[in-house]
Coordinates of C-alpha atoms in Angstrom, one line a residue:
M1 CA 84.9 -59.7 16.3
K2 CA 81.5 -59.0 16.3
R3 CA 81.2 -59.9 12.5
S4 CA 83.3 -62.7 13.0
L5 CA 80.9 -64.4 15.8
V6 CA 78.0 -64.1 13.9
F7 CA 79.8 -66.0 10.7
A8 CA 80.9 -68.6 13.4
A9 CA 77.2 -69.2 14.9
V10 CA 75.9 -69.1 11.1
G11 CA 78.5 -71.8 10.0
L12 CA 77.6 -74.0 13.4
L13 CA 74.0 -73.9 12.8
L14 CA 74.6 -74.7 9.0
A15 CA 77.4 -77.4 9.6
A16 CA 75.0 -80.2 10.6
P17 CA 74.3 -82.6 7.6
R18 CA 71.1 -82.1 5.8
A19 CA 70.0 -85.5 3.7
L20 CA 68.8 -84.4 0.3
G21 CA 68.0 -88.1 -0.2
G22 CA 69.9 -91.3 -2.7
P23 CA 73.5 -91.3 -3.9
G24 CA 74.2 -87.9 -5.3
E25 CA 76.0 -86.0 -8.1
V26 CA 77.0 -82.4 -8.4
T27 CA 76.0 -81.6 -12.2
A28 CA 76.5 -77.9 -12.4
V29 CA 77.7 -74.6 -10.4
S30 CA 76.2 -71.2 -11.4
V31 CA 76.2 -67.6 -10.3
L32 CA 72.9 -66.0 -10.4
P33 CA 71.5 -62.6 -9.7
G34 CA 68.3 -62.0 -7.2
P35 CA 66.5 -59.0 -5.9
G36 CA 69.0 -57.3 -3.9
S37 CA 71.0 -60.5 -3.6
V38 CA 73.3 -63.0 -5.3
N39 CA 73.2 -66.6 -5.5
V40 CA 75.6 -69.3 -6.0
V41 CA 73.5 -72.3 -7.1
I42 CA 75.1 -76.3 -7.0
D43 CA 72.7 -78.2 -8.9
V44 CA 72.5 -81.9 -7.4
R45 CA 71.0 -85.4 -8.2
G46 CA 70.3 -87.7 -5.4
G47 CA 70.7 -87.5 -1.8
V48 CA 73.5 -85.8 -0.5
Q49 CA 74.9 -84.0 2.8
V50 CA 76.0 -80.4 2.9
T51 CA 78.2 -78.7 5.5
D52 CA 79.7 -75.6 5.2
F53 CA 82.4 -73.0 6.9
T54 CA 84.3 -69.9 6.5
L55 CA 88.1 -69.0 6.2
K56 CA 89.6 -65.9 7.0
E57 CA 92.8 -64.1 5.0
P58 CA 91.8 -64.3 2.4
A59 CA 87.8 -64.6 3.0
R60 CA 86.5 -68.0 1.5
L61 CA 83.6 -69.7 2.1
V62 CA 83.7 -73.7 2.0
I63 CA 80.8 -75.8 0.8
D64 CA 81.5 -79.4 0.8
V65 CA 78.7 -82.0 -0.7
K66 CA 79.3 -85.1 0.6
G67 CA 78.0 -88.1 -1.0
A68 CA 78.4 -86.8 -4.5
T69 CA 80.8 -87.1 -7.5
L70 CA 81.4 -84.4 -9.8
R71 CA 79.6 -84.9 -13.4
T72 CA 80.2 -81.3 -14.7
R73 CA 83.6 -79.6 -16.1
G74 CA 84.4 -76.4 -15.1
I75 CA 85.5 -73.5 -17.5
L76 CA 87.9 -70.5 -16.0
Y77 CA 86.1 -67.7 -13.8
D78 CA 86.7 -64.5 -15.3
R79 CA 86.9 -63.0 -11.7
V80 CA 84.6 -60.3 -12.6
N81 CA 83.4 -59.0 -9.1
R82 CA 79.4 -59.7 -8.8
G83 CA 78.0 -59.2 -5.9
G84 CA 81.2 -59.6 -3.7
I85 CA 82.1 -63.3 -5.1
L86 CA 85.4 -62.5 -6.6
N87 CA 86.2 -66.1 -7.4
I88 CA 84.7 -69.9 -7.4
R89 CA 86.4 -73.2 -7.5
Y90 CA 85.2 -76.7 -7.4
S91 CA 86.9 -80.0 -7.8
Q92 CA 86.3 -83.8 -6.5
F93 CA 87.8 -82.9 -2.8
T94 CA 87.7 -86.9 -1.9
P95 CA 86.0 -89.8 -3.8
D96 CA 82.6 -89.1 -1.9
I97 CA 83.2 -85.3 -1.2
V98 CA 82.5 -82.2 -4.1
R99 CA 84.2 -79.1 -2.6
V100 CA 83.3 -75.8 -3.9
V101 CA 85.2 -72.7 -2.6
L102 CA 83.6 -69.3 -3.1
E103 CA 86.6 -66.6 -2.5
L104 CA 85.1 -63.2 -1.1
E105 CA 85.5 -59.6 -1.1
S106 CA 84.8 -60.0 2.5
L107 CA 83.2 -62.5 5.1
R108 CA 79.3 -61.5 5.4
D109 CA 76.0 -63.1 6.1
Y110 CA 75.0 -65.6 4.0
R111 CA 72.1 -68.2 3.8
L112 CA 72.2 -71.9 2.8
E113 CA 69.0 -73.0 1.4
H114 CA 67.9 -76.7 0.0
A115 CA 65.8 -77.7 -2.9
D116 CA 65.4 -81.0 -4.2
D117 CA 67.5 -80.8 -7.1
A118 CA 69.9 -77.6 -5.7
V119 CA 71.8 -76.3 -3.2
R120 CA 71.5 -72.4 -2.7
I121 CA 74.1 -69.7 -1.0
V122 CA 72.4 -66.5 -0.8
F123 CA 74.3 -63.2 -0.3
G124 CA 72.6 -60.1 0.3
T125 CA 74.1 -57.0 -1.7
D126 CA 73.2 -53.5 -2.9
R127 CA 74.9 -54.1 -6.2
G128 CA 72.7 -54.1 -9.4
F129 CA 73.0 -57.2 -11.6
T130 CA 71.6 -56.1 -14.8
A131 CA 74.7 -55.1 -16.4
W132 CA 76.4 -58.6 -15.6
S133 CA 73.3 -61.3 -15.6
S134 CA 73.1 -61.6 -19.5
V135 CA 76.8 -61.8 -19.8
A136 CA 78.3 -65.3 -20.8
P137 CA 82.1 -65.7 -20.5
A138 CA 82.4 -65.4 -23.9
A139 CA 81.4 -61.8 -24.1
L140 CA 83.8 -61.0 -21.5
G141 CA 86.7 -62.5 -23.3
V142 CA 87.1 -65.4 -21.2
A143 CA 88.3 -68.5 -23.4
P144 CA 86.7 -71.7 -21.9
R145 CA 89.0 -74.1 -20.1
F146 CA 87.7 -77.8 -19.6
E147 CA 89.6 -79.9 -17.3
P148 CA 88.7 -83.2 -15.5
P149 CA 88.1 -83.6 -11.9
V150 CA 90.8 -83.3 -9.8
A151 CA 91.6 -84.0 -6.2
E152 CA 91.1 -80.6 -4.2
R153 CA 94.3 -79.1 -3.6
P154 CA 95.4 -76.8 -0.8
A155 CA 93.2 -73.6 -0.2
S156 CA 95.9 -71.2 -1.4
T157 CA 96.1 -73.2 -4.6
P158 CA 93.4 -72.6 -7.5
A159 CA 91.4 -75.4 -8.1
A160 CA 89.1 -76.0 -11.1
P161 CA 87.4 -72.7 -12.0
L162 CA 83.4 -71.9 -12.3
P163 CA 81.6 -70.5 -15.1
A164 CA 81.5 -66.6 -14.7
A165 CA 77.8 -66.7 -15.2
A166 CA 75.1 -69.0 -15.7
A167 CA 74.7 -71.0 -18.7
A168 CA 72.0 -68.9 -20.2
P169 CA 71.4 -65.1 -19.9
V170 CA 69.2 -63.8 -17.5
R171 CA 67.1 -60.4 -18.0
P172 CA 64.8 -59.4 -15.5
A173 CA 61.5 -57.8 -16.9
L174 CA 62.1 -54.9 -14.7
P175 CA 65.1 -53.7 -12.5
A176 CA 64.9 -54.7 -8.8
Q177 CA 66.3 -51.6 -7.5
G178 CA 64.2 -48.5 -7.2
S179 CA 60.9 -50.2 -8.7
Q180 CA 57.9 -47.4 -8.8
Q181 CA 55.6 -50.3 -9.6
P182 CA 52.2 -50.8 -7.6
V183 CA 52.8 -53.4 -4.5
I184 CA 51.3 -56.6 -4.0
T185 CA 50.6 -58.8 -1.1
T186 CA 49.7 -62.4 -2.0
T187 CA 50.4 -66.0 -0.6
L188 CA 51.4 -68.7 -3.3
D189 CA 50.9 -72.2 -2.0
S190 CA 52.6 -74.8 -4.6
V191 CA 50.8 -72.9 -7.5
S192 CA 51.5 -74.0 -11.1
I193 CA 53.4 -71.4 -13.5
D194 CA 50.2 -71.0 -15.4
D195 CA 48.2 -69.7 -12.2
L196 CA 51.4 -67.5 -11.2
A197 CA 51.3 -65.8 -14.5
A198 CA 47.3 -65.2 -14.5
Q199 CA 47.5 -63.6 -10.9
F200 CA 50.4 -61.3 -12.0
A201 CA 49.0 -60.4 -15.0
S202 CA 45.6 -59.5 -13.9
F203 CA 47.5 -57.4 -11.1
S204 CA 49.8 -55.6 -13.4
G205 CA 47.7 -55.6 -16.3
K206 CA 50.6 -56.9 -18.8
S207 CA 50.4 -60.1 -20.9
I208 CA 52.7 -62.6 -19.3
V209 CA 53.7 -65.8 -21.4
P210 CA 55.1 -68.6 -19.6
G211 CA 57.1 -71.4 -21.0
K212 CA 55.5 -74.5 -21.9
E213 CA 58.4 -76.6 -20.1
I214 CA 58.1 -75.1 -17.0
T215 CA 56.8 -77.7 -14.6
D216 CA 57.8 -76.0 -10.9
R217 CA 55.5 -75.6 -8.2
F218 CA 55.6 -72.0 -6.7
T219 CA 55.2 -71.3 -2.8
A220 CA 55.9 -67.8 -1.7
H221 CA 54.5 -65.1 0.8
I222 CA 54.9 -61.5 -0.7
T223 CA 54.0 -58.5 1.8
N224 CA 54.0 -55.0 0.3
Q225 CA 56.4 -55.5 -2.5
P226 CA 56.4 -53.9 -6.0
W227 CA 55.0 -56.7 -8.5
D228 CA 57.8 -56.5 -11.0
V229 CA 60.1 -57.1 -8.0
A230 CA 58.3 -59.7 -6.5
L231 CA 58.1 -61.7 -9.7
N232 CA 61.5 -61.4 -10.5
A233 CA 62.5 -63.1 -7.0
I234 CA 60.0 -65.7 -7.5
L235 CA 61.3 -66.9 -10.5
A236 CA 65.0 -66.2 -9.8
S237 CA 64.5 -68.8 -6.8
H238 CA 63.6 -71.3 -9.5
G239 CA 66.3 -70.7 -12.1
L240 CA 64.0 -68.9 -14.3
A241 CA 63.9 -65.3 -15.5
A242 CA 61.0 -63.0 -17.3
L243 CA 61.7 -60.4 -20.3
E244 CA 59.5 -58.0 -21.3
E245 CA 59.4 -57.3 -24.8
P246 CA 57.3 -54.5 -26.8
P247 CA 54.4 -53.8 -26.4
G248 CA 54.4 -55.0 -22.8
I249 CA 54.5 -58.8 -23.3
I250 CA 56.4 -60.6 -20.8
T251 CA 57.9 -64.0 -21.6
I252 CA 59.1 -66.5 -18.6
Q253 CA 61.4 -69.0 -20.0
S254 CA 64.4 -70.7 -18.5
R255 CA 68.0 -69.9 -18.8
T256 CA 68.6 -72.2 -21.3
A257 CA 65.6 -71.5 -23.3
L258 CA 66.6 -67.6 -23.3
A259 CA 70.1 -68.6 -24.4
A260 CA 69.0 -70.8 -27.2
R261 CA 66.7 -68.1 -28.3
D262 CA 69.3 -65.3 -28.1
S263 CA 71.3 -67.5 -30.5
L264 CA 69.1 -68.5 -33.1
E265 CA 67.1 -64.9 -33.1
P266 CA 68.5 -63.3 -36.6
L267 CA 70.5 -59.7 -36.0
R268 CA 69.1 -56.7 -37.3
T269 CA 71.0 -53.5 -37.7
V270 CA 69.3 -49.7 -37.2
L271 CA 71.1 -46.4 -37.7
R272 CA 69.6 -44.3 -34.8
P273 CA 70.3 -40.5 -35.1
V274 CA 71.4 -38.5 -32.4
N275 CA 69.7 -35.0 -31.8
Y276 CA 71.1 -33.4 -28.7
A277 CA 74.4 -35.2 -27.2
R278 CA 77.7 -36.7 -28.9
A279 CA 76.6 -40.2 -30.3
S280 CA 80.3 -41.0 -29.0
S281 CA 79.3 -40.5 -25.5
L282 CA 76.2 -42.7 -25.6
V283 CA 77.9 -45.9 -26.6
G284 CA 79.1 -47.1 -23.0
S285 CA 75.8 -46.7 -21.8
V286 CA 74.0 -48.6 -24.6
K287 CA 76.4 -51.1 -24.6
G288 CA 75.0 -52.1 -21.2
I289 CA 71.6 -53.0 -22.7
V290 CA 72.5 -54.7 -25.9
S291 CA 72.1 -58.6 -25.7
K292 CA 75.3 -60.6 -25.7
R293 CA 75.1 -60.8 -29.5
G294 CA 74.7 -56.9 -30.0
T295 CA 77.5 -54.4 -30.8
V296 CA 77.3 -50.4 -30.6
V297 CA 79.3 -48.4 -32.7
A298 CA 79.2 -44.3 -33.1
D299 CA 79.2 -42.7 -36.4
T300 CA 80.6 -39.3 -36.0
A301 CA 80.0 -37.8 -39.2
S302 CA 76.3 -38.1 -38.9
N303 CA 76.4 -38.4 -34.7
S304 CA 74.5 -41.5 -34.8
L305 CA 74.7 -44.9 -33.3
I306 CA 74.8 -48.2 -35.3
I307 CA 73.2 -50.5 -33.4
Q308 CA 73.2 -54.2 -34.1
D309 CA 71.4 -56.4 -32.0
V310 CA 68.7 -59.4 -32.5
E311 CA 65.2 -58.6 -33.8
S312 CA 63.5 -58.7 -29.7
R313 CA 65.9 -56.3 -28.6
V314 CA 66.0 -53.5 -31.1
A315 CA 63.3 -51.7 -30.2
I316 CA 64.0 -51.7 -26.4
D317 CA 67.8 -50.3 -27.5
S318 CA 66.2 -47.6 -29.5
A319 CA 63.7 -46.6 -26.8
F320 CA 66.9 -46.5 -24.7
V321 CA 68.8 -44.2 -26.9
S322 CA 65.7 -42.1 -26.8
Q323 CA 65.8 -41.6 -23.1
L324 CA 69.2 -40.6 -23.3
D325 CA 69.2 -38.4 -26.3
I326 CA 67.3 -35.6 -24.5
Q327 CA 67.1 -31.8 -25.2
T328 CA 69.1 -30.2 -21.9
P329 CA 68.5 -26.9 -20.4
Q330 CA 69.8 -23.6 -20.7
V331 CA 70.7 -21.3 -18.2
A332 CA 72.2 -17.9 -18.4
I333 CA 74.2 -16.7 -15.2
Q334 CA 75.1 -13.1 -14.2
A335 CA 77.6 -12.8 -11.8
K336 CA 78.4 -9.4 -10.0
L337 CA 81.7 -9.1 -8.6
I338 CA 82.4 -5.8 -6.5
F339 CA 85.8 -4.7 -5.3
V340 CA 86.2 -1.8 -3.0
N341 CA 89.4 -0.6 -1.6
R342 CA 89.3 2.4 0.9
T343 CA 92.6 3.9 2.5
D344 CA 92.7 7.0 5.0
I345 CA 95.8 8.6 6.1
E346 CA 96.3 11.0 8.9
N347 CA 99.9 12.6 9.2
L348 CA 100.4 15.5 11.7
G349 CA 104.3 16.8 12.6
V350 CA 105.9 19.6 14.4
R351 CA 109.4 20.5 13.9
Y352 CA 111.6 23.0 15.9
D353 CA 114.6 25.4 16.0
L354 CA 116.4 27.4 18.8
G355 CA 119.3 29.7 18.1
T356 CA 120.8 32.8 18.6
Q357 CA 122.5 35.1 15.8
R358 CA 125.9 33.6 17.1
Q359 CA 125.2 30.2 17.5
F360 CA 122.4 28.1 15.2
F361 CA 121.9 25.1 13.1
N362 CA 121.4 25.9 9.6
K363 CA 118.8 23.1 8.5
L364 CA 115.1 24.5 9.3
V365 CA 115.8 28.6 9.4
Q366 CA 118.3 29.7 6.8
R367 CA 120.5 32.7 8.4
P368 CA 122.5 35.0 6.2
D369 CA 126.0 35.2 6.1
P370 CA 127.6 38.5 7.2
S371 CA 130.4 38.0 5.0
T372 CA 128.4 38.5 1.9
A373 CA 127.1 41.9 3.3
E374 CA 126.6 45.1 1.1
P375 CA 125.1 48.8 1.6
V376 CA 122.0 49.2 0.4
D377 CA 119.6 52.4 0.7
T378 CA 116.6 51.5 2.6
D379 CA 115.0 55.4 2.5
G380 CA 115.4 56.2 -0.7
D381 CA 117.6 59.3 -0.6
G382 CA 120.3 57.7 -2.6
V383 CA 122.9 57.2 0.2
P384 CA 123.5 53.9 1.6
D385 CA 122.3 53.9 5.2
Q386 CA 122.7 50.0 6.0
L387 CA 124.3 46.6 5.4
R388 CA 122.3 43.4 4.3
A389 CA 123.8 40.3 3.5
K390 CA 123.2 38.7 -0.2
E391 CA 123.5 35.2 0.5
N392 CA 122.8 32.5 3.3
F393 CA 124.9 30.1 5.0
D394 CA 125.3 26.7 3.3
A395 CA 122.7 24.6 4.4
N396 CA 124.7 22.1 6.0
Q397 CA 126.7 24.7 7.7
N398 CA 126.2 25.1 11.2
V399 CA 127.4 28.1 13.1
I400 CA 128.9 27.6 16.4
D401 CA 130.3 30.2 18.9
L402 CA 132.1 28.7 21.6
G403 CA 133.5 32.0 23.1
G404 CA 130.8 32.2 25.6
N405 CA 127.6 30.7 27.0
A406 CA 125.2 30.0 24.2
L407 CA 122.3 27.6 23.3
S408 CA 121.1 26.3 20.2
A409 CA 118.4 23.2 19.8
L410 CA 116.7 21.4 16.6
A411 CA 114.0 18.9 16.9
N412 CA 112.7 16.6 14.5
A413 CA 115.0 18.1 11.6
D414 CA 114.9 15.2 9.3
Q415 CA 111.0 14.5 9.6
Q416 CA 108.8 15.7 7.1
I417 CA 105.7 14.9 5.7
A418 CA 105.1 13.8 1.9
T419 CA 103.0 16.3 -0.3
P420 CA 101.5 17.5 3.3
A421 CA 98.0 19.7 2.9
L422 CA 98.8 22.2 5.8
R423 CA 102.5 23.9 6.3
L424 CA 102.5 26.4 9.2
I425 CA 105.7 28.3 10.4
F426 CA 105.6 30.0 13.9
A427 CA 108.6 32.4 15.0
T428 CA 109.2 34.2 18.4
A429 CA 111.8 35.8 20.4
L430 CA 112.7 34.6 23.4
G431 CA 115.3 36.7 25.1
N432 CA 118.2 36.8 22.9
F433 CA 116.9 33.3 21.3
N434 CA 114.7 33.0 17.8
L435 CA 112.2 30.1 18.3
T436 CA 110.8 28.8 15.1
S437 CA 108.4 25.7 14.6
F438 CA 106.9 24.3 11.5
V439 CA 103.4 22.4 11.7
E440 CA 102.7 20.2 8.6
A441 CA 99.3 17.8 8.6
L442 CA 98.0 15.9 5.7
Q443 CA 94.5 13.9 5.9
Q444 CA 93.5 11.9 2.9
V445 CA 91.0 9.6 1.7
D446 CA 91.1 7.2 -1.0
L447 CA 88.5 5.2 -2.6
A448 CA 88.5 2.8 -5.4
D449 CA 85.1 0.7 -6.3
L450 CA 85.4 -1.6 -9.1
Q451 CA 82.2 -3.7 -10.4
A452 CA 82.2 -6.1 -13.1
E453 CA 78.9 -7.7 -14.2
P454 CA 79.8 -10.8 -16.4
L455 CA 76.8 -12.3 -18.1
I456 CA 77.4 -16.3 -19.3
S457 CA 75.1 -18.5 -20.7
A458 CA 75.8 -22.2 -20.8
S459 CA 73.6 -25.7 -21.2
D460 CA 72.9 -28.3 -18.7
N461 CA 76.1 -29.8 -17.0
S462 CA 78.5 -27.9 -19.4
E463 CA 81.2 -25.9 -18.2
A464 CA 81.1 -22.3 -19.4
R465 CA 84.2 -19.4 -18.8
I466 CA 84.2 -16.0 -19.6
Q467 CA 87.5 -13.8 -19.0
V468 CA 87.8 -9.9 -19.1
G469 CA 91.4 -9.0 -18.8
E470 CA 94.8 -10.4 -20.5
N471 CA 97.0 -13.2 -20.6
T472 CA 100.3 -12.2 -19.0
P473 CA 103.6 -13.7 -20.5
V474 CA 105.8 -15.2 -17.7
R475 CA 109.4 -16.0 -18.5
Q476 CA 111.2 -18.7 -16.8
I477 CA 115.0 -19.2 -17.4
D478 CA 116.8 -22.7 -16.6
V479 CA 120.3 -21.4 -16.1
G480 CA 121.4 -25.1 -16.6
T481 CA 124.1 -27.3 -15.3
G482 CA 127.5 -28.2 -16.9
N483 CA 127.8 -28.0 -20.5
Q484 CA 124.1 -27.2 -21.1
Q485 CA 122.9 -24.2 -22.3
A486 CA 120.2 -21.6 -20.6
K487 CA 117.0 -22.2 -21.6
A488 CA 113.9 -19.8 -21.5
T489 CA 110.6 -20.7 -21.2
T490 CA 107.4 -18.5 -21.5
T491 CA 104.1 -19.0 -20.1
F492 CA 100.9 -17.0 -20.3
V493 CA 98.9 -16.4 -17.1
P494 CA 95.4 -15.2 -17.2
T495 CA 94.4 -12.1 -15.1
G496 CA 91.2 -9.8 -15.2
I497 CA 87.7 -10.8 -14.4
I498 CA 87.6 -14.6 -14.6
L499 CA 84.2 -16.8 -14.3
R500 CA 83.7 -20.3 -14.6
V501 CA 80.4 -22.2 -14.3
T502 CA 79.1 -25.8 -14.5
P503 CA 75.4 -25.4 -14.1
H504 CA 73.0 -28.2 -13.5
V505 CA 69.2 -28.0 -13.5
T506 CA 67.6 -30.4 -10.9
N507 CA 64.3 -31.9 -11.6
N508 CA 62.1 -29.4 -9.3
G509 CA 63.6 -26.5 -11.2
K510 CA 66.3 -25.1 -9.2
V511 CA 69.8 -24.8 -10.4
L512 CA 72.7 -26.3 -9.0
M513 CA 76.2 -24.7 -10.0
T514 CA 79.6 -25.2 -9.3
L515 CA 81.7 -21.9 -9.7
H516 CA 84.8 -20.1 -9.8
A517 CA 85.0 -16.5 -9.6
E518 CA 88.5 -14.4 -9.7
N519 CA 89.7 -10.9 -9.7
S520 CA 93.7 -11.0 -10.3
S521 CA 96.2 -8.2 -11.3
L522 CA 99.8 -8.2 -12.2
R523 CA 102.2 -5.9 -9.7
A524 CA 105.9 -5.3 -9.9
A525 CA 107.8 -7.0 -6.7
P526 CA 110.3 -5.2 -4.7
A527 CA 112.7 -8.1 -5.2
D528 CA 114.3 -9.4 -8.1
V529 CA 111.3 -11.9 -8.9
G530 CA 110.2 -9.5 -11.2
F531 CA 106.4 -9.5 -10.9
T532 CA 103.6 -10.8 -8.4
F533 CA 100.0 -11.7 -8.8
Q534 CA 97.6 -10.5 -7.0
T535 CA 94.3 -12.5 -6.8
Q536 CA 90.7 -12.5 -5.3
Q537 CA 88.8 -15.4 -5.8
S538 CA 86.0 -17.9 -4.4
D539 CA 85.4 -21.7 -5.4
N540 CA 82.2 -23.0 -4.2
Q541 CA 79.0 -25.1 -5.3
L542 CA 75.5 -23.8 -4.2
L543 CA 71.8 -24.5 -5.1
V544 CA 69.7 -21.4 -5.8
N545 CA 66.1 -21.1 -7.3
D546 CA 65.6 -19.9 -10.9
G547 CA 65.7 -16.0 -10.9
E548 CA 67.2 -15.8 -7.0
T549 CA 70.4 -13.9 -6.3
A550 CA 72.8 -15.8 -4.2
V551 CA 75.9 -14.6 -2.3
I552 CA 78.6 -16.8 -3.2
G553 CA 81.7 -14.9 -1.3
G554 CA 82.5 -12.1 0.9
L555 CA 85.8 -10.6 2.2
T556 CA 86.4 -7.7 4.2
V557 CA 90.4 -6.9 5.1
T558 CA 91.2 -4.1 7.2
E559 CA 95.0 -3.1 7.7
V560 CA 95.9 -0.4 10.2
T561 CA 99.8 1.3 10.3
V562 CA 100.2 3.5 13.2
S563 CA 103.9 5.2 13.8
K564 CA 105.1 7.7 15.8
S565 CA 108.7 9.6 16.3
G566 CA 109.4 12.6 18.4
I567 CA 111.5 14.0 21.1
P568 CA 111.7 11.3 24.0
F569 CA 109.3 11.4 27.2
L570 CA 107.7 14.6 25.4
V571 CA 106.0 12.7 22.4
D572 CA 104.8 10.1 25.1
L573 CA 102.5 13.0 27.1
P574 CA 99.1 12.6 26.8
I575 CA 97.4 15.0 24.5
I576 CA 100.2 17.3 23.9
G577 CA 102.4 14.6 23.0
R578 CA 101.7 14.9 19.5
I579 CA 103.3 18.6 19.3
F580 CA 106.4 17.1 20.0
G581 CA 106.9 14.8 17.2
F582 CA 105.6 13.3 14.1
S583 CA 102.6 10.6 13.7
S584 CA 101.4 8.9 11.1
R585 CA 97.9 7.1 10.8
N586 CA 97.2 4.5 7.6
E587 CA 94.2 2.6 7.6
S588 CA 93.3 0.5 4.4
R589 CA 90.1 -1.6 4.0
R590 CA 89.4 -3.9 1.0
D591 CA 86.1 -5.2 0.3
L592 CA 84.9 -8.1 -2.0
L593 CA 81.4 -9.2 -2.7
I594 CA 80.6 -11.9 -5.5
L595 CA 76.7 -11.9 -6.4
V596 CA 75.4 -14.8 -8.9
T597 CA 71.9 -15.1 -10.4
P598 CA 70.7 -17.7 -12.6
H599 CA 68.0 -17.9 -15.2
I600 CA 66.6 -20.7 -16.7
I601 CA 66.3 -20.0 -20.6
N602 CA 64.4 -22.6 -21.5
N603 CA 63.7 -26.2 -19.5
P604 CA 62.3 -28.6 -21.8
A605 CA 61.1 -30.8 -18.8
T606 CA 58.6 -27.8 -18.0
E607 CA 57.6 -26.3 -21.0
G608 CA 55.0 -28.8 -21.9
Q609 CA 53.2 -28.5 -18.2

């Protein structure tokens, strides 16, 4: 709502008629780049009045030039988004009104300016124009389509289109965005092109040659702006452009003159070898700076670029390739993966057997079977004097005498500790009863320390990968449906120590890394799925100094399992409860630590310093 009010206010202020004097004509409509702006220029002759208003859904800006007739033919606009302008249409709306419709990406602030021979609509933008300002419709593959002036149809119906760019290419001497040139503060009051060139040449130290056909007078107030930005802005407001050619000579010409020179200048073909990069990867960047007649082709056999362009642009194209074809730094990355697994086990258990000679459980204490008794000589005189059983009762056989009062008991009979470190038996007689207790105890500590130190080298902005392990085959079976037969496919899953890294050396000598560190292993699954993959990995991006060690991952997992079983009530007694049952405590601790240290092997940007 706030933005709509701004547009409404601007429209009301600018909707008032503005006299430009005399009977009028519209002779041309063009789209031009400016410093931080995009301009739509309507060339007029004679006296006209201008009104403007905005429309929504879709966003449009409508300019009516009143008291004018259309004296130009349009060509099809290529619908390339230039500074937020999607399409432009214009036609003879009524016998005395020429209507220009600008289809916009979104409604935004604009400024309407008047000159003696033009109406200029200025939109602020943060987009650069170097890539499109010198492109004519033919270079974009858009065939011109000439149409006679017709009455304006409703806004939803396309009218006569506008040229995709200016009639002639405009190449600014230096980019307006991000200039590093010295700033200038000056005031110009209707000065000639010669005085303008002399003042900027004196300040910049460059040679500036203006075209002899330029008769404009220039008025401007510049405060603390880079001189190249200021020069481009002043020239753009008059439909002019500056082209810098080696060795540092800046030529100021009109758009028509620059187009004519480009069309008449002979072409030259050069073979530019590429040393450090792939020639095919540079084609797109170089195509962005050649003229509209220029071409760039990569020769993969010799890793070279074949550049064909006008004579005045060949040296600039070659110098641009030299800036792209630079030796990239090499980085050695040493990683350290530390895996520590610690397991603590504490087990304690007591089992009891209470019985008599006539009644007992035969599971813990094996008792003799009287039916197998035989006479034996115990004193060595050769005469048997005792009977001794030769065999014990079956381990699963319990002897129970129901003839009188008797008691037998068995506690924790089925509990036991696997591979105990201590086994203790205690037996005592309590009247006619025999009490036997079995004590088992175990304390075990397992420690596994795995350290891997992969070392890998990579060039700047290139991914490197190292793996120490194996590729595990995994078979997948598709049982099929209907008449389809079952199919089996095998894929290989990499396991082990895996390190992937993409380093980037910054201008201040630091290393920005995108890392993937992994430790994985294969284990049998308890179900019928076959196997499971246990993985410990870290993915992150970090910035470190050359030779500095950084911790990129740390993980500690502690798992404690406690179990207790025994005689009800007694096992829950404090302190002495453990002697009436079995208790087990299992603590597992897994630690993961990943360290990385980058070393810049060679950095061409700093070797000569």
